[in-house]
Each structure stands twice: as C-alpha cells, then as structure tokens.
XYZ file of C-alpha atoms in Angstrom:
277
model
C 80.318 73.110 115.179
C 81.239 76.630 114.827
C 79.428 78.756 112.067
C 81.341 81.196 109.967
C 80.250 83.811 107.418
C 83.063 85.201 105.342
C 82.416 88.399 103.525
C 83.555 87.721 100.864
C 85.234 84.796 98.873
C 87.730 86.746 96.703
C 91.061 84.980 96.031
C 92.219 85.322 99.478
C 88.751 85.032 101.362
C 87.977 82.046 99.621
C 91.215 80.199 100.766
C 90.866 81.322 104.112
C 87.194 80.146 104.004
C 88.312 76.777 102.553
C 90.856 76.376 105.535
C 87.935 77.143 108.113
C 85.917 74.421 106.524
C 88.922 72.153 106.746
C 89.303 72.916 110.485
C 85.934 71.723 110.932
C 83.471 74.945 110.792
C 80.635 75.249 108.821
C 81.342 78.385 106.456
C 78.662 80.378 104.821
C 78.864 82.966 102.139
C 76.278 85.491 100.509
C 75.833 84.880 96.986
C 73.436 87.666 96.074
C 75.007 89.878 93.638
C 78.238 87.963 93.671
C 80.089 87.156 90.240
C 80.552 83.947 88.486
C 83.860 83.824 89.641
C 82.870 84.070 93.366
C 80.558 81.401 92.982
C 83.002 78.834 91.692
C 85.311 79.725 94.168
C 82.878 79.651 96.814
C 81.881 76.078 95.480
C 85.664 75.149 95.400
C 86.019 76.026 98.991
C 82.909 73.796 100.178
C 81.071 76.840 101.506
C 77.332 76.854 102.345
C 75.484 79.641 100.075
C 73.018 82.059 101.686
C 70.885 84.216 99.644
C 71.294 87.210 101.808
C 73.269 88.803 104.727
C 70.231 88.426 107.238
C 70.446 84.650 106.407
C 74.176 84.486 106.756
C 74.312 86.237 109.901
C 71.518 84.050 111.668
C 73.176 82.011 114.474
C 76.666 82.798 112.923
C 79.298 82.747 115.646
C 81.828 84.384 113.525
C 82.133 86.762 110.735
C 85.171 87.087 108.836
C 85.602 90.405 106.780
C 88.148 90.008 103.938
C 87.479 92.380 100.997
C 89.123 95.333 99.437
C 90.144 97.843 102.103
C 87.879 100.725 100.690
C 84.960 98.570 101.361
C 85.659 97.639 104.972
C 83.467 100.183 106.596
C 80.515 99.416 104.283
C 80.501 95.757 104.885
C 80.500 96.458 108.757
C 77.700 98.841 108.193
C 75.617 95.910 106.379
C 76.157 93.579 109.535
C 74.899 96.447 111.951
C 73.001 94.563 114.854
C 75.439 91.586 114.711
C 76.014 90.263 118.079
C 78.745 87.751 117.565
C 82.483 87.924 116.680
C 83.597 89.984 113.650
C 86.914 89.609 112.517
C 88.101 92.626 110.162
C 91.078 91.070 108.326
C 91.592 93.727 105.952
C 94.482 96.014 105.115
C 93.194 99.000 106.863
C 94.921 101.538 109.283
C 94.442 100.957 113.018
C 92.220 104.284 113.128
C 89.708 102.570 110.780
C 89.355 99.221 112.871
C 88.253 101.419 115.904
C 85.747 103.144 113.471
C 84.351 99.696 112.678
C 84.283 98.615 116.347
C 82.113 101.687 116.864
C 79.826 100.719 114.029
C 79.210 97.334 115.718
C 78.629 98.165 119.304
C 76.628 94.754 119.747
C 79.574 92.585 118.262
C 82.804 91.668 119.780
C 85.363 93.068 116.945
C 88.573 91.528 116.515
C 91.287 93.142 114.549
C 93.108 90.900 111.843
C 95.808 91.197 109.701
C 96.763 88.585 106.574
C 100.552 88.717 105.692
C 101.469 86.177 102.927
C 99.876 84.972 99.711
C 96.294 82.896 99.880
C 97.380 79.989 102.041
C 97.440 77.079 99.688
C 100.531 75.643 101.390
C 101.862 75.608 105.244
C 104.325 78.047 106.235
C 103.567 80.709 103.698
C 100.747 82.741 105.441
C 100.022 84.233 108.922
C 97.054 85.596 110.166
C 97.797 87.926 113.141
C 94.941 89.046 115.705
C 94.444 91.451 118.266
C 91.880 92.294 120.741
C 89.258 89.599 122.028
C 90.753 86.788 120.166
C 89.970 83.812 122.017
C 87.365 82.414 120.102
C 89.072 83.036 116.703
C 92.308 81.623 117.504
C 91.404 77.757 117.420
C 89.491 78.114 113.874
C 92.329 77.207 111.594
C 94.155 74.849 114.111
C 95.970 72.217 112.130
C 95.622 74.008 108.556
C 97.884 75.597 106.453
C 97.043 79.291 108.044
C 99.315 79.844 110.827
C 97.431 82.188 113.492
C 99.249 84.765 115.666
C 97.592 86.209 118.559
C 99.594 89.576 119.161
C 97.742 91.224 122.434
C 94.145 92.200 123.278
C 94.715 95.674 122.138
C 92.434 96.373 119.012
C 94.733 97.878 116.306
C 97.872 96.155 116.723
C 97.070 93.658 114.107
C 96.477 96.372 111.437
C 99.301 98.537 112.609
C 101.714 95.529 112.025
C 99.980 95.076 108.285
C 100.650 98.747 107.488
C 104.106 98.629 108.774
C 104.768 95.508 106.690
C 102.974 96.646 103.656
C 104.701 99.959 103.505
C 107.726 98.200 102.768
C 106.367 95.250 100.752
C 104.638 97.225 98.352
C 106.307 100.116 98.045
C 109.552 98.239 97.425
C 108.075 96.631 94.159
C 106.901 100.062 93.013
C 110.261 101.565 93.652
C 111.914 98.400 91.664
C 109.598 99.023 88.882
C 110.332 102.514 88.599
C 113.927 102.015 88.735
C 113.719 99.702 85.786
C 111.539 101.810 84.032
C 114.130 104.899 84.291
C 117.294 102.612 83.040
C 115.362 101.357 80.318
C 114.464 104.678 79.212
C 118.275 105.446 79.501
C 119.181 102.353 77.671
C 121.033 100.962 80.794
C 118.404 98.347 81.521
C 120.615 95.306 81.163
C 123.175 96.834 83.421
C 120.641 97.575 86.111
C 119.564 93.948 85.936
C 122.969 92.911 86.389
C 123.564 94.968 89.410
C 120.115 93.628 91.121
C 121.343 90.205 90.845
C 124.322 90.821 92.701
C 122.348 92.784 95.389
C 122.434 91.254 98.813
C 120.533 91.369 101.831
C 117.026 91.661 102.947
C 116.660 95.623 103.989
C 113.419 94.898 106.140
C 115.295 92.180 108.344
C 118.673 94.514 108.475
C 117.604 97.034 111.091
C 121.072 97.116 112.348
C 122.157 99.430 109.113
C 119.373 101.869 109.810
C 121.945 103.734 111.986
C 124.365 103.834 109.567
C 121.737 105.220 107.128
C 121.089 107.972 109.603
C 124.674 108.947 109.656
C 124.674 109.121 105.928
C 121.516 110.946 105.491
C 123.375 114.420 104.656
C 124.487 113.059 101.611
C 121.826 110.753 100.867
C 118.839 113.150 100.967
C 120.692 115.468 97.947
C 121.057 112.348 95.934
C 117.273 111.250 96.289
C 116.550 114.815 95.177
C 118.809 114.147 91.973
C 116.885 111.251 91.558
C 113.550 112.608 91.610
C 114.669 115.483 89.144
C 116.011 112.475 86.671
C 112.713 110.594 87.282
C 110.778 113.808 86.422
C 112.690 114.470 83.318
C 111.856 110.895 82.171
C 108.256 111.648 82.689
C 108.024 108.939 85.482
C 106.734 109.361 89.250
C 109.095 111.307 91.526
C 107.012 111.379 94.505
C 108.702 108.492 96.299
C 112.134 109.783 95.646
C 111.325 113.272 96.979
C 109.514 111.524 99.789
C 112.538 109.806 100.775
C 114.674 112.577 100.783
C 112.205 114.115 103.011
C 112.463 111.465 105.281
C 116.368 111.486 105.136
C 115.868 115.207 106.132
C 114.791 113.995 109.625
C 118.194 112.194 110.175
C 120.439 115.038 108.688
C 121.050 116.473 112.124
C 123.030 113.355 113.242
C 125.497 113.801 110.415
C 128.374 111.076 110.895
C 127.288 109.969 114.195
C 127.941 106.283 114.861
C 126.971 106.233 118.671
C 123.193 106.407 118.317
C 120.949 103.405 118.867
C 118.601 101.815 116.838
C 115.871 103.156 119.094
C 117.038 106.420 118.762
C 117.348 106.742 115.140
C 113.755 105.107 114.500
C 112.578 107.737 117.000
C 113.880 110.539 115.036
C 111.612 109.615 111.980
C 108.544 110.619 114.065
C 110.112 114.362 114.693
C 109.825 116.939 111.676
C 113.058 118.591 111.094
C 113.069 122.262 112.145
C 112.117 124.778 109.147
C 115.213 126.411 107.487
C 114.989 130.252 107.987
C 113.440 132.380 105.337
C-alpha cells in the first residue's frame, strides 16, 4: 500500500487527501501545531495522525505539499533529507519549483498544479503534473480528482497554473472594481444589466485576440481614461493602467487584420520602443 503524507490538510489539501484514501493509499498528516479545524478536516478525511514530520516521513512514498504559496519553500526545507517523491502542488511560479527541487536533492520532485475547487464531485477539479510523474499519476485513479500528466519537464504544471490563475483571479478583481466604480456613480443597476447581456468566455475565445491587437491603438487611451476615473473614485487603478501598458505592445499593428494568433501573442513578450524625449 502506498503511504502518502499531506502537508497540510487545509480545505483543498484535506479533500485531495480524502481522495487519496479513497484510492487505496494510507494518508498521513502532521498534527503538531495545527488548528482544531485542521484536526477535524483530517479526521473527516480518514487521515492517519502523526505527531511530527519525522514520523510522517518515515517509510513515506509520496509527500503532497498543498499549502499557501508563501510557505512552499519553508515546507520543503522542513522535509530536507527526504528521499521519496515530493509533489509540490502549490500555486507558485515555475522558478520556485526549481528552487524547491534544489532544496530537496535526494527526493524526486514533481511539479503539480490544482485547477478547480476542492474535489468533492467528479469533473470539477484537475491535478496537472509535470516532471517524474509515473508513481503519482495512479494515486487518484477512480476518484473525483482527474490527473493530467503534461510532460517530464519540471515547471510546466506551475506555468499552467500561473497562466490560468492570471485570468481567473484577475477577472474577479476587475469585475469587483467595475461594480464598485458603477455603484459610486449611481449606475450599478445599469452595469448589472449589461453584465447579464454579456456573452462569451474570453479565455476560450483566442480567435478574438487578433482583433484586440488591431484595436489596441484605441483601447490603450480608453484604459488610461478608466484609470483616471478609478483614481478619482478612490479605487485601485493599477490594473487599468497595466492593461494600457499591455495594449501599447500592440499599438504598432494598428488596424491590421493579417496577423496570426501566434504573432500577436509573441508581441506581448516584447516591450514597445520608448517614445523620444
């Protein structure tokens, strides 16, 4: 039987650990210093309690690190000397995954990325893996957590998470800011109505990006006007100003409709030339 240690059973970690138990593994957790809520989650998930990390890592086949992103390296340092499979499934940049691999030279580090809510139901949550994934991919077979192996290249799973979250998280913040601005000007109900009428899923509509590039010369100044309006209302304007700077990278292709998707995306990685003084 595969022995897994989860660090730590927060809301997401506990659900993933529960599915590990469901998949036939013995899943441990470290109770020292953890909250009453963590203890209850671990009990509900059927996890085996260990008093300290040393006990939890003894004869452990796989470690699953699922913690707040800021603590990913600290958790890895605590596991120094571990010789099994260490899955970092935190929302961190690819560069940090490579640093974690350097912190654990004796372990087989696997890059993981969880996309979706805590996996209580099938077809809602994916665990993407990259690196040396063979021993991990089967842990959740037959459970609600879908495992997707990307490649053997460490960092690709985290890159996917960063790309996805850059849209998913920022779009919520942008929407909240838009509603706050509308409410301050007494037009909240009208914005809500327009929101209902909106169609489409921008992240899936990549064919629209070439049109956006062609119109960037008009959109960039509009985003600066939006930034000014937000600042006047006492609201954060950084994202609007940042959008204007991003659009500036497309300004040179004003009204062009002959560019491919690959070309307009590549342009976003090239800073525009500075205006003459």
